[in-house]
Amino acid sequence: MGFLADQLHHVAAAGNPVPVLAAPGAGVDNVHGRLESEERDWANLVQDAVREIGEKLLAIDATEYIRLRAVCKPLRSSTDNDNRPSWEPCFFPRNWVMLHEDGDDDDEAPVEPAALRRRRFVNVRTGAALWIQLPSFEEYGDFLAVTEGLLLFYCKRTKTVRLFNPLTTATAVLPSFSEVPGLEGEPELTAAAVVVDRRNTPGGQAIIVPNVVLVLVSRLSPPRHSTVILCARPGDYHWGTVDAGVVEAVDGGVLPFEGGLTLQGRFYIPTCHGDVLRVELHPQPHLVYVARPPGRARCRCCAHDVTSYLVPSLDDASGIGENDGMLLVRVFADDQTDVRRVHLGNGSYSPLPPLSNRTIFLPGLTLLTDRFPSLVEQGEEGYVHLHEHIEDYIGDVA
C-alpha cells in the first residue's frame, strides 16, 4: 500500500499533479500514446483505489485521467464513466493550449496531406506537450477560437460552427452564420465561451447541454462600434442574442468587450471600467454583474483609453476560494498595466503583488513561468504581453 499512499499524496498535493504526461521532448504521440519517461504498475491497484485516484486525476487534468483509463480493461471498468455527460466541464482540456503554426492565417484551404491536421498542444501549468490529430479541413473548416481548451471551427462551405473537444473527440454542431442578428459591417470575434446548462430528464438522469457564446464586434467609423453577444446550443436553427441591457450605451454604441474568460462552464466578461459580468442562460440569456469597482452602480460604456481583460490566475486549488481563479488586467493608453484579483463572492477586487511565476499573454492566457525554461532565461516572469504569440517566447516545447 506504500505505492498507493504515494499516489494519493501526489494527486492531493496542491500544485503537484501526478506527472502522467511526459515532459517536453519525452515522445508522447497522442493522448493514448506510450509514455517513454516512466512506467507505473497501475493495473495492480485495487478497484476502489483506482476509482479514487481516477477522480483526483480528472480534477487535475482530463488527459491524465484518459491515460489512466487507456492502460487496460480492468482500469476502464474501475473508472467507468459511461453515465457521465460528455460535456461535463471536468472533461475540458482547460490547461491546454493549441500552438500557432505557420500557415494558420492563410485564407486558402490546406492541400493534402496537411488537411489531416496534427497539432501541438502545451500545458500552461506543467509545460508538457502532446500531439493531437484534428478533424479534416473539408468537414470542419477553419479554426475559429478556443475556450477552456475546446476548439471552435467554422466551415465556409456549410456555414456552420462546430465545437470540438480534442481529448474526447466530442463534437457539437451549431447553427449557420448566414444570418447574424444585430451586426453591421464585417464582424470580428473578440471572445468565445462554452456555458454549461445542467438539466434533468423526466427520468431524473442528469444531462449537460453546451451553449456556445460568441462576442462579435463590427468596428465602424470611430468612435462607433457595433457589439452583439450571440448564443446557441446544438439543435438550434439560428443564433440568439444575449441581453446586454444591463450595460448602458453612451452615444448610440457600446465599447467592444475585448476579452472574456470561461471558468468551469461559466462565461465572464469585463468592461472598460473594470466591471465583471457573467452570462446567465435562464429565463433568457442575459448579463448580470458579479463584480464592480466601489461606488459604481451601473456601467456606462463609451469610448475610453482603457481596455480590460480577464485571465486565469493559475493559483493552486487551495487558493481558488480567495480570488475565484481569475485576474482582471487593465491596459492603459500608455501600455501601462494594472492587475487585480477578482473576488466573485463579494464582488470586489484586491491588488496583486508582482506576478511571481506568471507570464500573461493577452487577451486570455496565463503560463507558469518556471515550467518553461525559455521564459526563465528571457526574464519573462511577471510580464504582460498584448496580442503576441506565445510560440515566440516558449521555443520548441515538443
Coordinates of C-alpha atoms in Angstrom, one line a residue, residues 217-227 250-256 301-304:
V217 CA -17.7 43.4 -32.9
S218 CA -18.0 45.5 -36.0
R219 CA -15.6 48.4 -35.9
L220 CA -17.3 51.2 -37.7
S221 CA -16.2 54.8 -38.2
P222 CA -14.6 55.9 -34.8
P223 CA -15.8 56.2 -32.2
R224 CA -18.8 54.0 -33.2
H225 CA -18.8 50.3 -32.7
S226 CA -21.5 47.6 -33.0
T227 CA -21.3 44.8 -30.5
V250 CA -23.5 56.1 -24.5
D251 CA -23.7 58.0 -27.8
G252 CA -25.5 55.2 -29.5
G253 CA -22.9 52.5 -29.1
V254 CA -21.2 50.1 -26.7
L255 CA -17.4 49.8 -26.4
P256 CA -16.4 46.3 -27.6
C301 CA -19.6 52.2 -21.6
C302 CA -18.3 54.8 -24.0
A303 CA -15.0 55.5 -25.9
H304 CA -12.2 55.1 -23.3

